[in-house]
mmCIF file of C-alpha atoms in Angstrom:
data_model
loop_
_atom_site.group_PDB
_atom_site.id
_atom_site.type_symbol
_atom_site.label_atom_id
_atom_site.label_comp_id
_atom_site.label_asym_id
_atom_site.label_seq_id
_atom_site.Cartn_x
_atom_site.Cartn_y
_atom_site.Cartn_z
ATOM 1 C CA UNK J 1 0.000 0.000 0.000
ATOM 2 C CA UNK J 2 2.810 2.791 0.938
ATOM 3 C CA UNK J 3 5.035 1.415 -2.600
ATOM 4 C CA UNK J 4 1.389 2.321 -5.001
ATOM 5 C CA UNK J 5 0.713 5.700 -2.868
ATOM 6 C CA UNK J 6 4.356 7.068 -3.249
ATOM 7 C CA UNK J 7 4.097 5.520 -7.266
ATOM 8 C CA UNK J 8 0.747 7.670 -7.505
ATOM 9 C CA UNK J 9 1.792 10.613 -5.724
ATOM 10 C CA UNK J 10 4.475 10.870 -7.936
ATOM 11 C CA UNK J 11 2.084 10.619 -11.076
ATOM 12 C CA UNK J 12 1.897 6.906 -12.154
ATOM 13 C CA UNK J 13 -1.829 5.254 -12.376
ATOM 14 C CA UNK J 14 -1.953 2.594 -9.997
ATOM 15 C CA UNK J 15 -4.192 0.106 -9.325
ATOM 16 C CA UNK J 16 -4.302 -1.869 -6.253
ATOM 17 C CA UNK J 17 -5.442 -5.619 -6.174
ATOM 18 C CA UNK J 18 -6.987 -6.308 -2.943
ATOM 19 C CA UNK J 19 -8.614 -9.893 -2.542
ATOM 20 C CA UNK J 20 -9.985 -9.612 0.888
ATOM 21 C CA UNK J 21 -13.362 -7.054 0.721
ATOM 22 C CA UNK J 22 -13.647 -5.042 4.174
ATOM 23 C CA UNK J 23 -9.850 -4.305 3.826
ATOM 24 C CA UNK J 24 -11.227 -3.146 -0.273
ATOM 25 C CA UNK J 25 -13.939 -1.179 1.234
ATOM 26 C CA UNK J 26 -11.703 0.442 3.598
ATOM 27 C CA UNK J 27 -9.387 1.732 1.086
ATOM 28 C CA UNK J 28 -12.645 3.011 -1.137
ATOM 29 C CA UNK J 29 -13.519 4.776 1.715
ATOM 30 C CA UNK J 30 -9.960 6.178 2.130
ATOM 31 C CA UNK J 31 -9.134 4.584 5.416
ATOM 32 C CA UNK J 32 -5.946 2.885 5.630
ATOM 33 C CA UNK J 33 -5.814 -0.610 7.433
ATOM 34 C CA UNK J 34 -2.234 0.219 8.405
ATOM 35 C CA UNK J 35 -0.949 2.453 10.165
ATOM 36 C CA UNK J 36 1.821 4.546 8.862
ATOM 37 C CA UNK J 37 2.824 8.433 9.514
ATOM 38 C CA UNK J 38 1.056 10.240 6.860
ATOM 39 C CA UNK J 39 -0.101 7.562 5.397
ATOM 40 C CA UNK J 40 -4.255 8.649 5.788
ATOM 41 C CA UNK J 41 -3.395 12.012 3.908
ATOM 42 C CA UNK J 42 -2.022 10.506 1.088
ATOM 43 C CA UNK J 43 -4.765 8.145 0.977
ATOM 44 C CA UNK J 44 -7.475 10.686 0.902
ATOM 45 C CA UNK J 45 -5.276 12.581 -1.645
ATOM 46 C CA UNK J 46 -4.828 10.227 -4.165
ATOM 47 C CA UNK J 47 -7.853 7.570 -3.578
ATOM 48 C CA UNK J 48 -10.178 7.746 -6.996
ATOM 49 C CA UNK J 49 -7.573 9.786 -8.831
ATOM 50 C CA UNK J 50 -3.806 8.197 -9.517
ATOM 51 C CA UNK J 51 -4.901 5.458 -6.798
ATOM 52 C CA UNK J 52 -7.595 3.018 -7.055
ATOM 53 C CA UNK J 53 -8.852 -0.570 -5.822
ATOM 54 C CA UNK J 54 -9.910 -3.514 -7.263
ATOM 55 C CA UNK J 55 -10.270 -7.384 -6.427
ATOM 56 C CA UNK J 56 -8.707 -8.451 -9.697
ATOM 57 C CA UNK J 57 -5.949 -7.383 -12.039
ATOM 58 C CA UNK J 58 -7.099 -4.977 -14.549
ATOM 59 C CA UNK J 59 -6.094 -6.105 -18.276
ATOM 60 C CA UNK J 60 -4.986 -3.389 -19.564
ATOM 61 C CA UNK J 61 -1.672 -3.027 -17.087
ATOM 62 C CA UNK J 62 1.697 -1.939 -18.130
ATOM 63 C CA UNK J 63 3.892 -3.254 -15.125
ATOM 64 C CA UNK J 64 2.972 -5.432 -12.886
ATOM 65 C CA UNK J 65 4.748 -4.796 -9.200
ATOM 66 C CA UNK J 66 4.029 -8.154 -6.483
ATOM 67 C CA UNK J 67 4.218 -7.759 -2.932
ATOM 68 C CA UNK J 68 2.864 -10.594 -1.384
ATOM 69 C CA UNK J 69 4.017 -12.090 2.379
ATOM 70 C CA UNK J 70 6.121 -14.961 2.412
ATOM 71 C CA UNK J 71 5.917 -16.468 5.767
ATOM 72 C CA UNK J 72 8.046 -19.000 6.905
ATOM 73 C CA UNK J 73 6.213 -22.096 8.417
ATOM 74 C CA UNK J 74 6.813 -24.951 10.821
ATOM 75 C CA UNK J 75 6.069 -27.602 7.618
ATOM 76 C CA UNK J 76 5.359 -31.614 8.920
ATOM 77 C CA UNK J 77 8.595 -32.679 9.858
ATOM 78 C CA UNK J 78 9.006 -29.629 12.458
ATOM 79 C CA UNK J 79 11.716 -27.955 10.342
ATOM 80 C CA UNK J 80 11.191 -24.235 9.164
ATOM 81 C CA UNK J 81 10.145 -23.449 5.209
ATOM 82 C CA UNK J 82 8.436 -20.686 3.420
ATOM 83 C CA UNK J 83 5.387 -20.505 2.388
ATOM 84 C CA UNK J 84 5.163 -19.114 -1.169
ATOM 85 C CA UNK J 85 1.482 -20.389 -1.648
ATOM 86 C CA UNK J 86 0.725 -16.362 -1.922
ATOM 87 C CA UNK J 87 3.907 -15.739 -4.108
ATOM 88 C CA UNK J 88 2.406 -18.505 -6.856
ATOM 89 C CA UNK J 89 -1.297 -17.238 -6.925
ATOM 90 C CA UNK J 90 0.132 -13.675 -7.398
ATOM 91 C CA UNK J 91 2.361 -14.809 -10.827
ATOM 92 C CA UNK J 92 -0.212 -16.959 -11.903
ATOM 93 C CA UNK J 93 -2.831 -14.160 -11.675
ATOM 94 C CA UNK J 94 -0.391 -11.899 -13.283
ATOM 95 C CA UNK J 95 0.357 -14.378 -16.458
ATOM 96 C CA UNK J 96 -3.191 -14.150 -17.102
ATOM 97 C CA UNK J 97 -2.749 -10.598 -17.512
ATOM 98 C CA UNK J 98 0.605 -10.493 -18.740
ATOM 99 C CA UNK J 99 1.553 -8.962 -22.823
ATOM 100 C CA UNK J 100 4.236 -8.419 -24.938
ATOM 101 C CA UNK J 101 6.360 -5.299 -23.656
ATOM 102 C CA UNK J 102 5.114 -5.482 -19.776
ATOM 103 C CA UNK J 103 7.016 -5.264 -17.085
ATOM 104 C CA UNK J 104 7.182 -7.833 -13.954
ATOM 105 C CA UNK J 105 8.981 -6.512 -10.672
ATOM 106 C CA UNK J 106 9.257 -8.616 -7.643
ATOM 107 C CA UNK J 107 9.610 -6.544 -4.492
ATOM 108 C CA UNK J 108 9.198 -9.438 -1.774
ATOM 109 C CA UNK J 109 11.414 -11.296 0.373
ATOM 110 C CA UNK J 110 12.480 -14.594 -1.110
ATOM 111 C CA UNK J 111 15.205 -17.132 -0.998
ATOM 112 C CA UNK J 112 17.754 -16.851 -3.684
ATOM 113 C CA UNK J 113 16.868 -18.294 -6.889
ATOM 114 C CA UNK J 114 13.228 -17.927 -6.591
ATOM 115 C CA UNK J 115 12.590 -15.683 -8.946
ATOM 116 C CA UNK J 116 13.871 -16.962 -11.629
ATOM 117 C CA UNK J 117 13.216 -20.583 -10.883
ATOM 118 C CA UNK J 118 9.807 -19.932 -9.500
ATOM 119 C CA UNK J 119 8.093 -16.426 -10.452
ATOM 120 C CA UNK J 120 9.426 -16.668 -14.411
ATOM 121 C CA UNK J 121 8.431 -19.853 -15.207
ATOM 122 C CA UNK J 122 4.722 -20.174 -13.213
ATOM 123 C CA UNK J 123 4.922 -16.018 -15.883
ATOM 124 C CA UNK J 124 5.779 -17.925 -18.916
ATOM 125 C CA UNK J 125 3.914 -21.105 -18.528
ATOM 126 C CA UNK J 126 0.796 -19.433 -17.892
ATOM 127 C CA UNK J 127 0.721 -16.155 -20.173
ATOM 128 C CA UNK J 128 2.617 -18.250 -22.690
ATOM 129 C CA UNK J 129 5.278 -15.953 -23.422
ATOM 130 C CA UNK J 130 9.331 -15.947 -22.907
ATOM 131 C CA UNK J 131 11.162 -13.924 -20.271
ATOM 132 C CA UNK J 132 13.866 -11.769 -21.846
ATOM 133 C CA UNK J 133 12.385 -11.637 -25.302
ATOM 134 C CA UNK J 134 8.250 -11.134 -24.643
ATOM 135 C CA UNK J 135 8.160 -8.970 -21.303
ATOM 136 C CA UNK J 136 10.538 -8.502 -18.786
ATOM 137 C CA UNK J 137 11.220 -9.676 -15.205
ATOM 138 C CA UNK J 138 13.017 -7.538 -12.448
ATOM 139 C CA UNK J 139 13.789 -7.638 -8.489
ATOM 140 C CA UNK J 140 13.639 -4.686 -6.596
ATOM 141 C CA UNK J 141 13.708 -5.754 -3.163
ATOM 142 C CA UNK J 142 11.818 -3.164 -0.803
ATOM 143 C CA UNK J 143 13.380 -2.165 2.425
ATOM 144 C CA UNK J 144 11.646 0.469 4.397
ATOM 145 C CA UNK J 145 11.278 0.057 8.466
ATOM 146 C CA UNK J 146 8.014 0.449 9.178
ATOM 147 C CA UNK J 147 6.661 4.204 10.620
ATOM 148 C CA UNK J 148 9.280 5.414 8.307
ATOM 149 C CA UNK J 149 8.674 3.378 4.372
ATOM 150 C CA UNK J 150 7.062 7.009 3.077
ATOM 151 C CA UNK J 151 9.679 8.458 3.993
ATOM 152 C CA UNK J 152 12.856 6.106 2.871
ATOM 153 C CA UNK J 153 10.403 4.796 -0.025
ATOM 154 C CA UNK J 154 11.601 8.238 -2.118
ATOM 155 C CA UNK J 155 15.195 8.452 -0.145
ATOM 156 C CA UNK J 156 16.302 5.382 -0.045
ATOM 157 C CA UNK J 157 18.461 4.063 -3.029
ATOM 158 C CA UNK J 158 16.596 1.165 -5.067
ATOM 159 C CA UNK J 159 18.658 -1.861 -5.929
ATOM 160 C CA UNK J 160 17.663 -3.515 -9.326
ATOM 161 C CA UNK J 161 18.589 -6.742 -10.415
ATOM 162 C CA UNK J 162 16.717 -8.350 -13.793
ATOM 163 C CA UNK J 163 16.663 -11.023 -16.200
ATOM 164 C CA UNK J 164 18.152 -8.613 -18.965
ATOM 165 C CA UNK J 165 19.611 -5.566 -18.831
ATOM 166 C CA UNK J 166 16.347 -4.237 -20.687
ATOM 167 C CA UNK J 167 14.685 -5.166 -17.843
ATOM 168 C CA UNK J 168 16.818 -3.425 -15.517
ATOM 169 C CA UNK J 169 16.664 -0.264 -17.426
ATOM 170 C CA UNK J 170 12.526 -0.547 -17.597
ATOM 171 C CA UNK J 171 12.323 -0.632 -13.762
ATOM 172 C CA UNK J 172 15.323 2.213 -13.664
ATOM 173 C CA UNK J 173 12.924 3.673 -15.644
ATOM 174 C CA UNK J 174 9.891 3.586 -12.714
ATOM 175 C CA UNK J 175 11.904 4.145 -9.663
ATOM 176 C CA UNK J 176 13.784 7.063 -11.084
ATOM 177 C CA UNK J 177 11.110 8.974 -10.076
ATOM 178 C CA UNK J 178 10.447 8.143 -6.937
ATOM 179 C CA UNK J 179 14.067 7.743 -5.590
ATOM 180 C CA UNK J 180 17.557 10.150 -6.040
ATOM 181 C CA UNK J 181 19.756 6.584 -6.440
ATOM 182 C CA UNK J 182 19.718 3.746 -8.411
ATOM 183 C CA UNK J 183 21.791 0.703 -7.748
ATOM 184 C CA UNK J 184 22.038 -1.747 -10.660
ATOM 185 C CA UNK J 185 23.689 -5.149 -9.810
ATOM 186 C CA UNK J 186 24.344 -7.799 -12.274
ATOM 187 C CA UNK J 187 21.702 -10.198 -11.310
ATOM 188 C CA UNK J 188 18.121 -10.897 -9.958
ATOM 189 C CA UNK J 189 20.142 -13.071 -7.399
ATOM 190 C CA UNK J 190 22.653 -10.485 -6.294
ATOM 191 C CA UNK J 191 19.356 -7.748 -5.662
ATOM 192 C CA UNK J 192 17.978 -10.960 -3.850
ATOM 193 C CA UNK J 193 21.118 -11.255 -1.931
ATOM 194 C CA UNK J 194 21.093 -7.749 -0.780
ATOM 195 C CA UNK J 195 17.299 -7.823 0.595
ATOM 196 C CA UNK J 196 18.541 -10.958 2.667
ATOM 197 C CA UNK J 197 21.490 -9.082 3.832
ATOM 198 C CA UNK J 198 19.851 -5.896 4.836
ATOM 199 C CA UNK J 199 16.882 -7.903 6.423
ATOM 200 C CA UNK J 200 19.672 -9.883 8.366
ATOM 201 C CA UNK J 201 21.492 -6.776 9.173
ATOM 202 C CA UNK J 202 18.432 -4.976 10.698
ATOM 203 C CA UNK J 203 17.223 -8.125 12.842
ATOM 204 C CA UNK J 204 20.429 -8.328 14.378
ATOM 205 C CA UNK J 205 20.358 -4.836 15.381
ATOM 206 C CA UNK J 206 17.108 -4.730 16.711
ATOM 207 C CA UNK J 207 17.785 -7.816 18.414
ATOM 208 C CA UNK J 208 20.974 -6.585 19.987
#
């Protein structure tokens, strides 16, 4: 929700896919369901202009940003794994959706590997296209703390890994306007790399 109200404030048209309907109707309403500093205002502001809601994904999308939770779990053999049940529901919905010259970005937190072993094949299989030559597939791992992601969401600099470098440059493209620096790295799996890192780094701190 803060990532598609800093994206409209700054003049993109987003739409927001929200599956579960009071949390919808709150948003329609233009009452936030979190609670972030400034968050309401923007809300109100930008609500049923460069912001709306819906409980699918529209057709006629350009990129396609997916922030979904992936939770680790206690799985049957009392060991800890993720669950990327939400991660595999949100690229399937978006290969319905998905055309020649769009743009996939992957903001979540996710093992190495995962998306371009999971995300961009679930992409291709269902929209029937190919990564790299059809539409294009970044990471660009989000790392606000939260009370403060308005804030570092346009200070902050954005990390960008993708498939291609044309897919880099597309989501350079996006986040240009919202943040002062870009960081390009050579790979989805090093921008994966650095969300682990800097999610390790901040849970140690907090912890200590």
């Amino acid at each position: 929700l803060t990532m598609a109200l800093v994206m409209a404030d700054a003049g993109f048209m987003i739409t927001g896919v929200e599956i579960d309907s009071r949390r919808r109707e709150q948003l329609l309403e233009g009452e936030s369901y979190i609670h972030e500093q400034g968050l309401g205002e923007l809300l109100d502001k930008e609500i049923g202009k460069n912001f709306n809601v819906c409980a699918e994904i529209p057709q006629e999308g350009d990129v396609y940003i997916i922030t979904v939770g992936t939770p680790v779990v206690d799985n049957i053999h009392g060991a800890k794994s993720l669950n990327t049940s939400f991660l595999k529901e949100a690229s399937i919905n978006v290969g319905k959706k998905l055309a020649k010259g769009n743009l996939v970005v992957l903001r979540s937190t996710v093992p190495i590997g995962t998306t371009v072993n999971l995300v961009k094949p679930i992409l291709e299989e269902t929209s029937g296209l190919t990564c790299g030559v059809d539409f294009h597939l970044s990471f660009a791992p989000e790392r606000t703390a939260e009370g403060k992601a308005l804030k570092e969401l346009r200070s902050l600099p954005q990390i960008i890994g993708g498939f291609t470098k044309e897919s880099v440059e597309s989501t350079a493209a996006i986040f240009r306007d919202l943040t002062p620096v870009l960081v390009r790295v050579k790979s989805i799996e090093e921008a994966e790399m650095a969300k682990l890192i800097n999610n390790s780094f901040r849970d140690y701190v907090f912890a200590f």
